PDB file of N, CA and C in Angstrom:
ATOM      1  N   GLN A  21      -3.796  26.170  19.617  1.00 56.00           N
ATOM      2  CA  GLN A  21      -2.822  25.977  20.586  1.00 56.00           C
ATOM      3  C   GLN A  21      -2.916  27.031  21.737  1.00 56.00           C
ATOM      4  N   ILE A  22      -2.958  26.236  22.881  1.00 65.00           N
ATOM      5  CA  ILE A  22      -3.073  27.086  24.210  1.00 65.00           C
ATOM      6  C   ILE A  22      -1.744  27.217  24.754  1.00 65.00           C
ATOM      7  N   TRP A  23      -1.058  26.038  25.274  1.00 75.00           N
ATOM      8  CA  TRP A  23       0.212  26.149  26.009  1.00 75.00           C
ATOM      9  C   TRP A  23       1.427  26.245  24.900  1.00 75.00           C
ATOM     10  N   ARG A  24       2.458  26.877  25.306  1.00 81.00           N
ATOM     11  CA  ARG A  24       3.673  27.126  24.651  1.00 81.00           C
ATOM     12  C   ARG A  24       4.728  26.941  25.690  1.00 81.00           C
ATOM     13  N   PRO A  25       6.123  26.275  25.376  1.00 86.00           N
ATOM     14  CA  PRO A  25       6.910  26.340  26.559  1.00 86.00           C
ATOM     15  C   PRO A  25       7.560  27.838  26.722  1.00 86.00           C
ATOM     16  N   VAL A  26       8.105  28.124  27.730  1.00 84.00           N
ATOM     17  CA  VAL A  26       8.396  29.648  27.939  1.00 84.00           C
ATOM     18  C   VAL A  26       9.872  29.428  28.071  1.00 84.00           C
ATOM     19  N   HIS A  27      10.522  28.584  29.165  1.00 89.00           N
ATOM     20  CA  HIS A  27      11.911  28.380  29.482  1.00 89.00           C
ATOM     21  C   HIS A  27      12.462  27.832  28.084  1.00 89.00           C
ATOM     22  N   LYS A  28      13.733  28.580  27.899  1.00 89.00           N
ATOM     23  CA  LYS A  28      14.840  27.950  26.800  1.00 89.00           C
ATOM     24  C   LYS A  28      15.281  26.599  26.987  1.00 89.00           C
ATOM     25  N   THR A  29      15.160  25.923  27.757  1.00 92.00           N
ATOM     26  CA  THR A  29      15.591  24.458  28.035  1.00 92.00           C
ATOM     27  C   THR A  29      14.385  23.970  27.321  1.00 92.00           C
ATOM     28  N   ASN A  30      13.135  24.157  27.606  1.00 90.00           N
ATOM     29  CA  ASN A  30      11.998  23.586  26.868  1.00 90.00           C
ATOM     30  C   ASN A  30      11.939  23.757  25.448  1.00 90.00           C
ATOM     31  N   ILE A  31      12.328  24.673  25.030  1.00 89.00           N
ATOM     32  CA  ILE A  31      12.276  24.969  23.650  1.00 89.00           C
ATOM     33  C   ILE A  31      13.327  24.406  23.126  1.00 89.00           C
ATOM     34  N   ASP A  32      14.472  24.463  23.585  1.00 91.00           N
ATOM     35  CA  ASP A  32      15.652  23.623  23.053  1.00 91.00           C
ATOM     36  C   ASP A  32      15.350  22.210  22.858  1.00 91.00           C
ATOM     37  N   LYS A  33      14.608  21.593  23.952  1.00 93.00           N
ATOM     38  CA  LYS A  33      14.133  20.255  23.743  1.00 93.00           C
ATOM     39  C   LYS A  33      13.305  19.960  22.490  1.00 93.00           C
ATOM     40  N   PHE A  34      12.307  20.779  22.362  1.00 92.00           N
ATOM     41  CA  PHE A  34      11.469  20.716  21.059  1.00 92.00           C
ATOM     42  C   PHE A  34      12.496  21.011  19.801  1.00 92.00           C
ATOM     43  N   GLU A  35      13.304  22.112  19.712  1.00 91.00           N
ATOM     44  CA  GLU A  35      14.065  22.139  18.709  1.00 91.00           C
ATOM     45  C   GLU A  35      14.988  20.847  18.358  1.00 91.00           C
ATOM     46  N   ALA A  36      15.509  20.161  19.468  1.00 91.00           N
ATOM     47  CA  ALA A  36      16.058  18.839  19.104  1.00 91.00           C
ATOM     48  C   ALA A  36      15.161  17.813  18.857  1.00 91.00           C
ATOM     49  N   MET A  37      14.220  17.667  18.945  1.00 93.00           N
ATOM     50  CA  MET A  37      13.123  16.751  18.685  1.00 93.00           C
ATOM     51  C   MET A  37      12.855  16.990  17.258  1.00 93.00           C
ATOM     52  N   GLN A  38      12.650  18.339  16.785  1.00 92.00           N
ATOM     53  CA  GLN A  38      12.507  18.711  15.369  1.00 92.00           C
ATOM     54  C   GLN A  38      13.699  18.464  14.540  1.00 92.00           C
ATOM     55  N   LYS A  39      14.892  18.720  15.048  1.00 90.00           N
ATOM     56  CA  LYS A  39      16.068  18.185  14.328  1.00 90.00           C
ATOM     57  C   LYS A  39      16.290  16.500  14.013  1.00 90.00           C
ATOM     58  N   ARG A  40      15.871  15.750  15.069  1.00 91.00           N
ATOM     59  CA  ARG A  40      15.933  14.404  15.120  1.00 91.00           C
ATOM     60  C   ARG A  40      14.828  14.040  13.965  1.00 91.00           C
ATOM     61  N   ALA A  41      13.865  14.685  14.037  1.00 91.00           N
ATOM     62  CA  ALA A  41      12.635  14.284  12.795  1.00 91.00           C
ATOM     63  C   ALA A  41      13.166  14.835  11.374  1.00 91.00           C
ATOM     64  N   ILE A  42      14.014  16.019  11.188  1.00 91.00           N
ATOM     65  CA  ILE A  42      14.427  16.312  10.073  1.00 91.00           C
ATOM     66  C   ILE A  42      15.302  15.175   9.533  1.00 91.00           C
ATOM     67  N   LYS A  43      16.345  14.881  10.221  1.00 90.00           N
ATOM     68  CA  LYS A  43      17.381  13.933   9.954  1.00 90.00           C
ATOM     69  C   LYS A  43      16.655  12.386   9.690  1.00 90.00           C
ATOM     70  N   TRP A  44      15.442  12.451  10.193  1.00 92.00           N
ATOM     71  CA  TRP A  44      14.870  10.945   9.865  1.00 92.00           C
ATOM     72  C   TRP A  44      14.129  10.990   8.602  1.00 92.00           C
ATOM     73  N   VAL A  45      13.755  12.246   8.123  1.00 90.00           N
ATOM     74  CA  VAL A  45      12.816  12.616   6.972  1.00 90.00           C
ATOM     75  C   VAL A  45      13.881  12.395   5.749  1.00 90.00           C
ATOM     76  N   PHE A  46      15.229  12.976   6.054  1.00 88.00           N
ATOM     77  CA  PHE A  46      16.167  12.986   4.851  1.00 88.00           C
ATOM     78  C   PHE A  46      17.027  11.571   5.038  1.00 88.00           C
ATOM     79  N   SER A  47      16.739  10.407   5.965  1.00 90.00           N
ATOM     80  CA  SER A  47      17.421   9.447   6.130  1.00 90.00           C
ATOM     81  C   SER A  47      18.918   9.689   6.537  1.00 90.00           C
ATOM     82  N   GLU A  48      19.138  10.766   7.203  1.00 88.00           N
ATOM     83  CA  GLU A  48      20.627  11.036   7.654  1.00 88.00           C
ATOM     84  C   GLU A  48      20.775  11.041   9.322  1.00 88.00           C
ATOM     85  N   ASP A  49      20.318   9.780   9.963  1.00 81.00           N
ATOM     86  CA  ASP A  49      20.142   9.839  11.230  1.00 81.00           C
ATOM     87  C   ASP A  49      21.394   9.981  11.889  1.00 81.00           C
ATOM     88  N   PHE A  50      22.498   9.809  11.329  1.00 84.00           N
ATOM     89  CA  PHE A  50      23.925   9.899  12.261  1.00 84.00           C
ATOM     90  C   PHE A  50      24.755  10.965  11.539  1.00 84.00           C
ATOM     91  N   CYS A  51      23.970  11.831  11.015  1.00 84.00           N
ATOM     92  CA  CYS A  51      24.735  13.057  10.719  1.00 84.00           C
ATOM     93  C   CYS A  51      24.576  14.336  11.744  1.00 84.00           C
ATOM     94  N   SER A  52      25.546  14.945  11.602  1.00 86.00           N
ATOM     95  CA  SER A  52      25.300  16.215  12.586  1.00 86.00           C
ATOM     96  C   SER A  52      25.101  17.497  11.547  1.00 86.00           C
ATOM     97  N   TYR A  53      24.393  18.458  11.869  1.00 85.00           N
ATOM     98  CA  TYR A  53      24.138  19.577  11.156  1.00 85.00           C
ATOM     99  C   TYR A  53      24.685  20.870  11.753  1.00 85.00           C
ATOM    100  N   THR A  54      25.146  21.701  10.962  1.00 87.00           N
ATOM    101  CA  THR A  54      25.553  22.928  11.507  1.00 87.00           C
ATOM    102  C   THR A  54      24.096  23.924  11.362  1.00 87.00           C
ATOM    103  N   LYS A  55      24.324  24.915  12.184  1.00 86.00           N
ATOM    104  CA  LYS A  55      23.018  25.731  12.176  1.00 86.00           C
ATOM    105  C   LYS A  55      22.240  26.306  10.839  1.00 86.00           C
ATOM    106  N   SER A  56      23.366  26.501   9.939  1.00 89.00           N
ATOM    107  CA  SER A  56      22.884  27.030   8.587  1.00 89.00           C
ATOM    108  C   SER A  56      22.463  25.693   7.640  1.00 89.00           C
ATOM    109  N   GLU A  57      22.952  24.702   8.058  1.00 89.00           N
ATOM    110  CA  GLU A  57      22.430  23.336   7.230  1.00 89.00           C
ATOM    111  C   GLU A  57      21.058  23.026   7.693  1.00 89.00           C
ATOM    112  N   TYR A  58      20.882  22.985   9.015  1.00 89.00           N
ATOM    113  CA  TYR A  58      19.793  22.865   9.648  1.00 89.00           C
ATOM    114  C   TYR A  58      18.368  23.796   9.256  1.00 89.00           C
ATOM    115  N   HIS A  59      18.916  24.996   9.058  1.00 89.00           N
ATOM    116  CA  HIS A  59      17.837  25.837   8.454  1.00 89.00           C
ATOM    117  C   HIS A  59      17.809  25.865   7.276  1.00 89.00           C
ATOM    118  N   LEU A  60      18.730  25.393   6.313  1.00 92.00           N
ATOM    119  CA  LEU A  60      18.411  25.119   4.795  1.00 92.00           C
ATOM    120  C   LEU A  60      17.501  23.808   4.668  1.00 92.00           C
ATOM    121  N   LYS A  61      17.637  22.841   5.831  1.00 90.00           N
ATOM    122  CA  LYS A  61      16.846  21.860   5.728  1.00 90.00           C
ATOM    123  C   LYS A  61      15.362  21.947   5.817  1.00 90.00           C
ATOM    124  N   LEU A  62      15.149  22.883   7.048  1.00 91.00           N
ATOM    125  CA  LEU A  62      13.797  23.196   7.158  1.00 91.00           C
ATOM    126  C   LEU A  62      13.237  24.111   6.309  1.00 91.00           C
ATOM    127  N   LYS A  63      13.963  24.882   5.542  1.00 92.00           N
ATOM    128  CA  LYS A  63      13.426  25.764   4.387  1.00 92.00           C
ATOM    129  C   LYS A  63      13.025  24.707   3.085  1.00 92.00           C
ATOM    130  N   ASN A  64      13.983  24.061   2.979  1.00 91.00           N
ATOM    131  CA  ASN A  64      13.589  23.067   1.760  1.00 91.00           C
ATOM    132  C   ASN A  64      12.205  22.269   2.061  1.00 91.00           C
ATOM    133  N   LEU A  65      11.990  21.768   3.404  1.00 90.00           N
ATOM    134  CA  LEU A  65      10.867  21.296   3.908  1.00 90.00           C
ATOM    135  C   LEU A  65       9.684  22.216   4.061  1.00 90.00           C
ATOM    136  N   ASP A  66       9.950  23.481   3.930  1.00 92.00           N
ATOM    137  CA  ASP A  66       8.867  24.698   4.024  1.00 92.00           C
ATOM    138  C   ASP A  66       8.464  24.490   5.725  1.00 92.00           C
ATOM    139  N   VAL A  67       9.235  24.181   6.818  1.00 91.00           N
ATOM    140  CA  VAL A  67       9.031  24.219   7.972  1.00 91.00           C
ATOM    141  C   VAL A  67       9.588  25.302   8.589  1.00 91.00           C
ATOM    142  N   LEU A  68       8.945  25.805   9.812  1.00 91.00           N
ATOM    143  CA  LEU A  68       9.371  26.886  10.572  1.00 91.00           C
ATOM    144  C   LEU A  68      10.176  26.083  11.979  1.00 91.00           C
ATOM    145  N   PRO A  69      11.285  26.719  12.108  1.00 91.00           N
ATOM    146  CA  PRO A  69      11.968  26.299  13.423  1.00 91.00           C
ATOM    147  C   PRO A  69      10.800  26.408  14.687  1.00 91.00           C
ATOM    148  N   MET A  70      11.044  25.460  15.385  1.00 90.00           N
ATOM    149  CA  MET A  70       9.949  25.338  16.611  1.00 90.00           C
ATOM    150  C   MET A  70       9.942  26.809  17.254  1.00 90.00           C
ATOM    151  N   LYS A  71      10.847  27.509  17.664  1.00 88.00           N
ATOM    152  CA  LYS A  71      10.715  28.846  18.312  1.00 88.00           C
ATOM    153  C   LYS A  71       9.825  29.774  17.383  1.00 88.00           C
ATOM    154  N   TYR A  72       9.742  29.841  16.223  1.00 91.00           N
ATOM    155  CA  TYR A  72       9.206  30.716  15.505  1.00 91.00           C
ATOM    156  C   TYR A  72       7.741  30.164  15.161  1.00 91.00           C
ATOM    157  N   LYS A  73       7.599  28.794  15.187  1.00 90.00           N
ATOM    158  CA  LYS A  73       6.218  28.118  15.145  1.00 90.00           C
ATOM    159  C   LYS A  73       5.409  28.564  16.333  1.00 90.00           C
ATOM    160  N   PHE A  74       5.938  28.231  17.500  1.00 89.00           N
ATOM    161  CA  PHE A  74       5.211  28.878  18.729  1.00 89.00           C
ATOM    162  C   PHE A  74       4.792  30.204  18.710  1.00 89.00           C
ATOM    163  N   ASP A  75       5.590  31.156  18.176  1.00 89.00           N
ATOM    164  CA  ASP A  75       5.172  32.419  17.825  1.00 89.00           C
ATOM    165  C   ASP A  75       4.320  32.619  16.990  1.00 89.00           C
ATOM    166  N   TYR A  76       4.272  32.018  15.800  1.00 90.00           N
ATOM    167  CA  TYR A  76       3.062  32.267  14.892  1.00 90.00           C
ATOM    168  C   TYR A  76       1.967  31.523  15.256  1.00 90.00           C
ATOM    169  N   ASN A  77       2.195  30.446  16.043  1.00 87.00           N
ATOM    170  CA  ASN A  77       0.557  29.932  16.620  1.00 87.00           C
ATOM    171  C   ASN A  77       0.019  31.151  17.700  1.00 87.00           C
ATOM    172  N   ASP A  78       0.864  31.690  18.348  1.00 86.00           N
ATOM    173  CA  ASP A  78       0.337  32.652  19.207  1.00 86.00           C
ATOM    174  C   ASP A  78      -0.374  33.842  18.499  1.00 86.00           C
ATOM    175  N   LEU A  79       0.221  34.309  17.554  1.00 88.00           N
ATOM    176  CA  LEU A  79      -0.432  35.405  16.884  1.00 88.00           C
ATOM    177  C   LEU A  79      -1.620  34.981  16.209  1.00 88.00           C
ATOM    178  N   VAL A  80      -1.611  33.706  15.482  1.00 86.00           N
ATOM    179  CA  VAL A  80      -2.655  33.192  14.836  1.00 86.00           C
ATOM    180  C   VAL A  80      -4.144  33.205  15.858  1.00 86.00           C
ATOM    181  N   LEU A  81      -3.654  32.707  17.167  1.00 83.00           N
ATOM    182  CA  LEU A  81      -4.714  32.442  18.381  1.00 83.00           C
ATOM    183  C   LEU A  81      -5.212  33.848  18.501  1.00 83.00           C
ATOM    184  N   PHE A  82      -4.290  34.913  18.530  1.00 83.00           N
ATOM    185  CA  PHE A  82      -4.701  36.438  19.047  1.00 83.00           C
ATOM    186  C   PHE A  82      -5.574  37.077  17.806  1.00 83.00           C
ATOM    187  N   TYR A  83      -5.177  36.629  16.438  1.00 83.00           N
ATOM    188  CA  TYR A  83      -6.166  37.247  15.438  1.00 83.00           C
ATOM    189  C   TYR A  83      -7.245  36.568  15.469  1.00 83.00           C
ATOM    190  N   LYS A  84      -7.443  35.423  15.748  1.00 81.00           N
ATOM    191  CA  LYS A  84      -8.651  34.708  15.704  1.00 81.00           C
ATOM    192  C   LYS A  84      -9.565  34.982  17.047  1.00 81.00           C
ATOM    193  N   MET A  85      -9.035  35.228  18.145  1.00 76.00           N
ATOM    194  CA  MET A  85      -9.645  35.773  19.208  1.00 76.00           C
ATOM    195  C   MET A  85     -10.129  37.270  19.150  1.00 76.00           C
ATOM    196  N   PHE A  86      -9.467  37.847  18.412  1.00 77.00           N
ATOM    197  CA  PHE A  86      -9.774  39.251  18.126  1.00 77.00           C
ATOM    198  C   PHE A  86     -10.871  39.751  17.109  1.00 77.00           C
ATOM    199  N   ASN A  87     -10.524  38.884  15.979  1.00 79.00           N
ATOM    200  CA  ASN A  87     -11.348  39.247  14.720  1.00 79.00           C
ATOM    201  C   ASN A  87     -12.452  38.206  14.763  1.00 79.00           C
ATOM    202  N   HIS A  88     -12.626  36.981  15.328  1.00 74.00           N
ATOM    203  CA  HIS A  88     -13.716  36.120  14.998  1.00 74.00           C
ATOM    204  C   HIS A  88     -13.796  35.542  16.565  1.00 74.00           C
ATOM    205  N   PRO A  89     -14.437  36.363  17.431  1.00 65.00           N
ATOM    206  CA  PRO A  89     -14.948  35.854  18.717  1.00 65.00           C
ATOM    207  C   PRO A  89     -15.868  34.731  18.799  1.00 65.00           C
ATOM    208  N   SER A  90     -15.752  33.707  19.797  1.00 66.00           N
ATOM    209  CA  SER A  90     -16.547  32.712  19.947  1.00 66.00           C
ATOM    210  C   SER A  90     -17.097  32.929  21.409  1.00 66.00           C
ATOM    211  N   PRO A  91     -18.228  32.149  21.794  1.00 62.00           N
ATOM    212  CA  PRO A  91     -18.568  32.223  22.953  1.00 62.00           C
ATOM    213  C   PRO A  91     -17.547  31.556  24.046  1.00 62.00           C
ATOM    214  N   PHE A  92     -16.705  30.552  23.517  1.00 58.00           N
ATOM    215  CA  PHE A  92     -15.754  30.047  24.372  1.00 58.00           C
ATOM    216  C   PHE A  92     -14.429  30.832  24.508  1.00 58.00           C
ATOM    217  N   SER A  93     -14.006  31.833  23.698  1.00 60.00           N
ATOM    218  CA  SER A  93     -13.074  32.515  23.877  1.00 60.00           C
ATOM    219  C   SER A  93     -13.236  34.035  23.939  1.00 60.00           C
ATOM    220  N   SER A  94     -13.118  34.635  25.197  1.00 63.00           N
ATOM    221  CA  SER A  94     -13.625  35.953  25.563  1.00 63.00           C
ATOM    222  C   SER A  94     -12.324  36.717  25.634  1.00 63.00           C
ATOM    223  N   ILE A  95     -12.346  37.904  25.153  1.00 60.00           N
ATOM    224  CA  ILE A  95     -10.823  38.847  25.300  1.00 60.00           C
ATOM    225  C   ILE A  95     -11.160  39.806  26.109  1.00 60.00           C
ATOM    226  N   PRO A  96     -10.209  40.169  27.041  1.00 62.00           N
ATOM    227  CA  PRO A  96     -10.373  41.415  28.121  1.00 62.00           C
ATOM    228  C   PRO A  96     -11.009  42.618  27.261  1.00 62.00           C
ATOM    229  N   GLY A  97     -11.801  43.312  27.824  1.00 63.00           N
ATOM    230  CA  GLY A  97     -12.260  44.623  27.571  1.00 63.00           C
ATOM    231  C   GLY A  97     -11.192  45.575  26.866  1.00 63.00           C
ATOM    232  N   TYR A  98      -9.971  45.612  27.458  1.00 62.00           N
ATOM    233  CA  TYR A  98      -9.006  46.629  27.051  1.00 62.00           C
ATOM    234  C   TYR A  98      -8.587  46.191  25.620  1.00 62.00           C
ATOM    235  N   LEU A  99      -8.907  45.060  25.117  1.00 61.00           N
ATOM    236  CA  LEU A  99      -8.445  44.537  23.963  1.00 61.00           C
ATOM    237  C   LEU A  99      -9.351  44.388  22.921  1.00 61.00           C
ATOM    238  N   ARG A 100     -10.655  44.741  23.283  1.00 60.00           N
ATOM    239  CA  ARG A 100     -11.762  45.007  22.361  1.00 60.00           C
ATOM    240  C   ARG A 100     -11.660  45.784  21.593  1.00 60.00           C
ATOM    241  N   LYS A 101     -12.446  45.919  20.313  1.00 57.00           N
ATOM    242  CA  LYS A 101     -12.469  46.957  19.265  1.00 57.00           C
ATOM    243  C   LYS A 101     -13.469  48.234  20.097  1.00 57.00           C
ATOM    244  N   LYS A 102     -12.974  49.437  20.043  1.00 59.00           N
ATOM    245  CA  LYS A 102     -13.708  50.327  20.797  1.00 59.00           C
ATOM    246  C   LYS A 102     -14.598  51.035  19.490  1.00 59.00           C
ATOM    247  N   HIS A 103     -15.864  51.109  20.098  1.00 53.00           N
ATOM    248  CA  HIS A 103     -16.791  51.968  18.995  1.00 53.00           C
ATOM    249  C   HIS A 103     -16.770  53.138  19.317  1.00 53.00           C
ATOM    250  N   LEU A 104     -16.525  53.783  18.154  1.00 49.00           N
ATOM    251  CA  LEU A 104     -16.403  55.435  18.085  1.00 49.00           C
ATOM    252  C   LEU A 104     -17.960  55.974  17.961  1.00 49.00           C
ATOM    253  N   PRO A 105     -18.171  56.930  18.686  1.00 54.00           N
ATOM    254  CA  PRO A 105     -19.342  57.506  18.644  1.00 54.00           C
ATOM    255  C   PRO A 105     -19.794  58.236  17.212  1.00 54.00           C
ATOM    256  N   ASP A 106     -21.120  57.979  16.941  1.00 57.00           N
ATOM    257  CA  ASP A 106     -21.593  58.484  15.530  1.00 57.00           C
ATOM    258  C   ASP A 106     -21.423  59.816  15.426  1.00 57.00           C
ATOM    259  N   PRO A 107     -20.604  60.353  14.479  1.00 56.00           N
ATOM    260  CA  PRO A 107     -20.468  62.074  14.386  1.00 56.00           C
ATOM    261  C   PRO A 107     -21.617  62.755  14.162  1.00 56.00           C
ATOM    262  N   LYS A 108     -22.651  62.094  13.574  1.00 58.00           N
ATOM    263  CA  LYS A 108     -24.187  62.958  13.536  1.00 58.00           C
ATOM    264  C   LYS A 108     -24.831  63.010  14.939  1.00 58.00           C
ATOM    265  N   LEU A 109     -24.402  62.318  16.000  1.00 59.00           N
ATOM    266  CA  LEU A 109     -24.992  62.348  17.336  1.00 59.00           C
ATOM    267  C   LEU A 109     -23.940  63.072  18.310  1.00 59.00           C
ATOM    268  N   THR A 110     -22.739  63.476  17.700  1.00 56.00           N
ATOM    269  CA  THR A 110     -21.815  64.246  18.604  1.00 56.00           C
ATOM    270  C   THR A 110     -22.128  65.642  18.592  1.00 56.00           C
ATOM    271  N   ARG A 111     -22.520  66.350  19.982  1.00 59.00           N
ATOM    272  CA  ARG A 111     -22.689  67.409  19.864  1.00 59.00           C
ATOM    273  C   ARG A 111     -20.979  68.344  20.195  1.00 59.00           C
ATOM    274  N   TYR A 112     -20.858  69.203  19.275  1.00 56.00           N
ATOM    275  CA  TYR A 112     -19.803  70.190  19.583  1.00 56.00           C
ATOM    276  C   TYR A 112     -20.008  71.348  20.306  1.00 56.00           C
ATOM    277  N   THR A 113     -19.072  71.647  21.182  1.00 57.00           N
ATOM    278  CA  THR A 113     -19.196  72.611  21.981  1.00 57.00           C
ATOM    279  C   THR A 113     -18.050  73.654  21.747  1.00 57.00           C
ATOM    280  N   ARG A 114     -18.027  74.922  21.737  1.00 57.00           N
ATOM    281  CA  ARG A 114     -16.838  75.787  21.790  1.00 57.00           C
ATOM    282  C   ARG A 114     -15.919  75.785  22.876  1.00 57.00           C
ATOM    283  N   SER A 115     -14.777  75.899  22.498  1.00 54.00           N
ATOM    284  CA  SER A 115     -13.667  75.832  23.702  1.00 54.00           C
ATOM    285  C   SER A 115     -13.670  77.245  24.135  1.00 54.00           C
ATOM    286  N   MET A 116     -13.287  77.230  25.445  1.00 54.00           N
ATOM    287  CA  MET A 116     -13.207  78.385  26.289  1.00 54.00           C
ATOM    288  C   MET A 116     -12.222  79.294  25.696  1.00 54.00           C
ATOM    289  N   SER A 117     -11.025  78.721  25.020  1.00 52.00           N
ATOM    290  CA  SER A 117     -10.190  79.798  24.552  1.00 52.00           C
ATOM    291  C   SER A 117     -10.314  80.343  23.388  1.00 52.00           C
ATOM    292  N   SER A 118     -11.544  80.033  22.533  1.00 50.00           N
ATOM    293  CA  SER A 118     -11.747  80.581  21.250  1.00 50.00           C
ATOM    294  C   SER A 118     -12.252  82.003  21.373  1.00 50.00           C
ATOM    295  N   SER A 119     -11.680  82.769  20.429  1.00 51.00           N
ATOM    296  CA  SER A 119     -12.197  84.260  20.526  1.00 51.00           C
ATOM    297  C   SER A 119     -13.680  84.484  19.753  1.00 51.00           C
ATOM    298  N   ASP A 120     -14.326  85.410  20.684  1.00 48.00           N
ATOM    299  CA  ASP A 120     -15.681  85.508  20.042  1.00 48.00           C
ATOM    300  C   ASP A 120     -15.800  86.845  19.136  1.00 48.00           C
TER     301      ASP A 120
END
């Protein structure tokens, strides 16, 4: 997933569509659910609410880009893993404040 809705109205439209689908699955087209009933139905079907599904997909995409880079997905330099210098090759110097 690359795109996700940002505005609350668009997310609410996806939530309404999901709620209609849940009602269809349970053959309760003309029922109205309270928020807790709706979340219970989602839990019974093992489905995330759309808002959380979008967040989850963003996290999965970021994880894949960061840990399994492909030639088609490049991540900015400030997000790449930084390679630490080899301690064997690091030259240590005495600090100026140390007493001799």
